[in-house]
Coordinates of C-alpha atoms in Angstrom, one line a residue:
Chain A
N1 CA 24.2 -4.7 18.8
A2 CA 25.1 -1.4 16.8
G3 CA 22.4 -2.6 13.8
V4 CA 24.0 -1.4 10.7
T5 CA 26.9 1.7 10.6
Q6 CA 27.0 3.7 8.1
T7 CA 30.4 6.1 6.6
P8 CA 31.1 8.6 6.4
K9 CA 28.2 11.0 6.9
F10 CA 28.2 13.3 4.6
R11 CA 30.2 14.0 2.0
I12 CA 31.4 16.1 -1.1
L13 CA 32.7 15.3 -4.2
K14 CA 33.8 17.4 -7.5
I15 CA 32.6 15.7 -10.8
G16 CA 35.3 13.0 -11.5
Q17 CA 36.2 11.4 -8.6
S18 CA 35.7 8.0 -6.5
M19 CA 34.7 7.3 -3.4
T20 CA 33.6 4.1 -1.7
L21 CA 30.6 4.5 0.8
Q22 CA 31.5 1.8 4.1
C23 CA 28.0 -0.4 5.5
T24 CA 28.5 -2.9 8.0
Q25 CA 25.9 -5.0 10.4
D26 CA 26.5 -6.8 13.7
M27 CA 23.3 -8.9 13.2
N28 CA 24.5 -11.8 11.2
H29 CA 22.3 -10.6 8.4
N30 CA 22.9 -12.9 5.6
Y31 CA 21.0 -10.3 3.0
M32 CA 22.2 -6.8 2.5
Y33 CA 21.2 -3.5 0.0
W34 CA 22.2 -0.3 -0.9
Y35 CA 19.6 2.1 -2.0
R36 CA 19.8 5.6 -3.1
Q37 CA 16.8 8.3 -2.3
D38 CA 16.6 11.4 -4.1
P39 CA 15.3 14.7 -2.4
G40 CA 11.3 13.7 -2.0
M41 CA 11.2 11.1 -3.4
G42 CA 11.4 7.0 -2.5
L43 CA 14.4 4.7 -2.4
K44 CA 15.2 2.9 -5.3
L45 CA 17.6 0.1 -5.2
I46 CA 21.0 0.1 -6.4
Y47 CA 22.7 -3.5 -5.5
Y48 CA 21.7 -6.1 -3.0
S49 CA 23.9 -9.1 -1.7
V50 CA 21.8 -12.7 -0.8
G51 CA 25.3 -13.8 1.2
A52 CA 29.5 -13.3 0.2
G53 CA 30.8 -13.4 -2.4
I54 CA 27.3 -13.4 -4.1
T55 CA 26.2 -9.3 -5.4
D56 CA 23.3 -8.7 -7.9
K57 CA 22.2 -5.5 -9.7
G58 CA 19.0 -3.6 -9.0
E59 CA 16.8 -0.6 -10.5
V60 CA 19.5 1.8 -10.7
P61 CA 23.0 0.1 -11.0
N62 CA 24.6 2.1 -13.2
G63 CA 28.0 4.2 -11.6
Y64 CA 28.1 2.2 -9.1
N65 CA 30.0 -1.3 -8.2
V66 CA 29.8 -3.6 -5.1
S67 CA 31.5 -6.3 -3.6
R68 CA 30.7 -8.8 -0.3
S69 CA 34.0 -10.5 0.9
T70 CA 32.3 -10.9 4.3
T71 CA 29.0 -11.6 6.2
E72 CA 29.5 -8.4 8.3
D73 CA 30.9 -5.6 5.1
F74 CA 28.7 -4.6 2.4
P75 CA 31.3 -1.1 1.0
L76 CA 29.5 1.0 -2.2
R77 CA 31.7 2.5 -5.0
L78 CA 31.5 5.6 -6.9
E79 CA 33.9 5.4 -10.2
L80 CA 33.6 8.6 -11.9
A81 CA 31.0 10.9 -9.8
A82 CA 28.7 13.0 -11.6
P83 CA 26.3 15.1 -10.3
S84 CA 23.2 12.8 -11.3
Q85 CA 24.5 10.8 -8.4
T86 CA 23.8 13.1 -5.6
S87 CA 21.6 11.4 -2.7
V88 CA 21.3 10.0 0.1
Y89 CA 22.4 6.7 -0.1
F90 CA 20.9 4.0 2.6
C91 CA 22.4 0.4 3.3
A92 CA 19.8 -2.3 5.0
S93 CA 20.6 -5.8 5.6
S94 CA 17.8 -8.5 6.6
Y95 CA 18.1 -12.0 8.0
Q96 CA 16.6 -13.3 4.3
G97 CA 15.0 -12.0 1.7
V98 CA 10.9 -10.8 1.3
G99 CA 9.4 -11.8 4.5
Y100 CA 12.0 -10.3 7.0
E101 CA 12.2 -7.2 8.4
Q102 CA 14.7 -5.2 6.6
Y103 CA 17.2 -2.9 9.0
F104 CA 18.7 0.1 7.7
G105 CA 21.5 2.4 9.0
P106 CA 21.6 6.3 9.2
G107 CA 22.5 6.8 5.9
T108 CA 25.1 8.9 3.9
R109 CA 24.1 12.3 2.0
L110 CA 26.4 12.3 -0.8
T111 CA 26.6 15.9 -3.3
V112 CA 28.6 16.2 -6.0
T113 CA 29.5 19.3 -7.6
Chain B
G1 CA 7.3 -7.8 -10.2
E2 CA 5.0 -5.3 -8.6
N3 CA 4.3 -1.5 -8.9
V4 CA 3.7 0.4 -6.1
E5 CA 0.2 2.1 -6.3
Q6 CA -0.1 3.7 -2.6
H7 CA -3.2 6.2 -1.8
P8 CA -2.6 9.2 -1.0
S9 CA 0.4 10.8 -1.4
T10 CA 0.5 13.5 0.8
L11 CA -2.2 13.2 3.6
S12 CA -2.8 16.5 6.7
V13 CA -4.8 15.5 9.6
Q14 CA -5.6 17.0 13.0
E15 CA -3.6 15.8 16.0
G16 CA -5.9 13.3 17.5
D17 CA -7.6 12.5 14.1
S18 CA -7.3 9.1 12.2
A19 CA -5.1 8.9 9.0
V20 CA -5.9 5.5 7.0
I21 CA -2.8 5.2 4.1
K22 CA -3.8 2.4 1.3
C23 CA -1.4 0.6 -0.4
T24 CA -2.5 -1.6 -3.3
Y25 CA -1.1 -4.7 -5.0
S26 CA -1.6 -6.7 -8.5
D27 CA 0.4 -9.8 -7.4
S28 CA -2.4 -13.0 -6.1
A29 CA 0.8 -14.8 -4.7
S30 CA 1.9 -12.1 -2.4
N31 CA 1.7 -12.6 1.2
Y32 CA 3.9 -10.6 2.6
F33 CA 2.6 -7.2 2.7
P34 CA 4.9 -4.4 5.7
W35 CA 4.3 -1.2 6.2
Y36 CA 7.2 1.3 7.0
K37 CA 7.8 4.7 8.4
Q38 CA 10.8 7.2 7.4
E39 CA 11.0 10.2 10.1
L40 CA 13.3 12.8 8.5
G41 CA 16.6 12.6 8.7
K42 CA 16.3 9.2 8.9
G43 CA 16.3 5.2 7.8
P44 CA 12.9 3.6 7.1
Q45 CA 11.7 1.6 10.2
L46 CA 9.6 -1.3 9.5
I47 CA 6.0 -0.7 12.0
I48 CA 3.6 -2.9 11.4
D49 CA 3.8 -6.4 9.1
I50 CA 1.0 -8.5 8.0
R51 CA 1.2 -12.6 6.4
S52 CA -1.6 -13.5 4.0
N53 CA -2.8 -15.4 6.2
V54 CA -4.8 -12.7 8.5
G55 CA -7.2 -10.3 8.1
E56 CA -6.0 -7.3 10.4
K57 CA -2.8 -6.6 13.4
K58 CA -3.2 -4.3 15.6
D59 CA -0.3 -2.6 17.5
Q60 CA -1.2 0.2 20.0
R61 CA -2.5 3.1 17.6
I62 CA -1.6 1.6 14.6
A63 CA -3.1 -1.7 12.6
V64 CA -3.4 -3.0 9.1
T65 CA -6.2 -4.3 7.5
L66 CA -5.6 -6.8 4.4
N67 CA -8.3 -6.9 1.3
K68 CA -7.2 -10.0 -0.1
T69 CA -10.5 -10.0 -2.7
A70 CA -9.8 -6.5 -3.5
K71 CA -6.0 -6.7 -3.2
H72 CA -5.4 -4.2 -1.3
F73 CA -4.0 -3.5 2.3
S74 CA -4.3 -0.5 4.5
L75 CA -2.3 1.4 7.4
H76 CA -4.4 3.0 10.7
I77 CA -2.8 4.7 12.6
T78 CA -5.9 6.5 15.5
E79 CA -5.2 9.5 18.0
T80 CA -2.3 10.7 15.4
Q81 CA 0.4 12.3 17.3
P82 CA 3.0 15.0 15.8
E83 CA 5.9 12.5 15.9
D84 CA 3.3 10.2 13.8
S85 CA 4.4 12.9 11.2
A86 CA 6.8 11.3 8.4
V87 CA 7.1 9.6 5.2
Y88 CA 5.0 5.7 5.3
F89 CA 5.9 3.5 3.0
C90 CA 4.3 -0.1 1.6
P91 CA 7.0 -1.6 -0.1
R92 CA 6.1 -5.0 -2.9
E93 CA 7.7 -7.8 -4.2
G94 CA 10.3 -7.7 -6.4
S95 CA 10.7 -10.4 -9.6
S96 CA 13.2 -12.5 -8.0
G97 CA 11.2 -12.6 -4.9
D98 CA 14.0 -11.7 -2.8
K99 CA 13.9 -7.6 -2.5
L100 CA 11.6 -5.2 -2.1
T101 CA 10.4 -2.2 -4.1
F102 CA 9.8 1.2 -2.4
G103 CA 7.9 3.5 -4.6
T104 CA 7.6 6.8 -3.2
G105 CA 5.6 6.5 -0.3
T106 CA 2.3 8.7 1.3
R107 CA 3.8 11.6 4.1
L108 CA 1.7 12.6 6.7
A109 CA 1.8 15.5 8.3
V110 CA -0.4 15.7 12.2
R111 CA -1.1 19.6 12.7
P112 CA -0.7 20.0 16.2

């Protein structure tokens, strides 16, 4: 199993541009999550999904959108990128919710200038 | 949901010494207590977890102890090695019960 894969690994965006961060898991997990981590800080939940077709907001959803059309994929969309969105983005998945291990991808380092 | 209270925020130990990180929780109904380790440039990884019906769990050099009366659980690392240098998180359950709040973690540095 590849586990959780994320693309791209690095990206530089100009202010106002848009992009999609891709996340795929091959473990048939129901739950998927998007976190952001600012330098020296903890993880903040952006959005999560408990199954295909279901998404919900986390702590910091503003400026982002997600969709979950399949069990495997959970893309994160940034519209109108802003410098405050400069961060490292991690995707994670788990079989179910709390009580089950979350498996993290390698992250996407995004810089908005 | 619970806030994450973790102490200390940074910890520096000599190689071979022990390290202890403590996490305090407030919800008496909590029954799952995980510890995640994040190495530099990588995503977090679960290293050990414990359920509320168990007081202690060990896995080689790491252990987690749970004190339900005082509402805290601790990560113990013995015979620390340079590869133990990382950020450690004790995420807590969110208000809806289906997500975790990670907090800022504890940065452990092991001096060779």
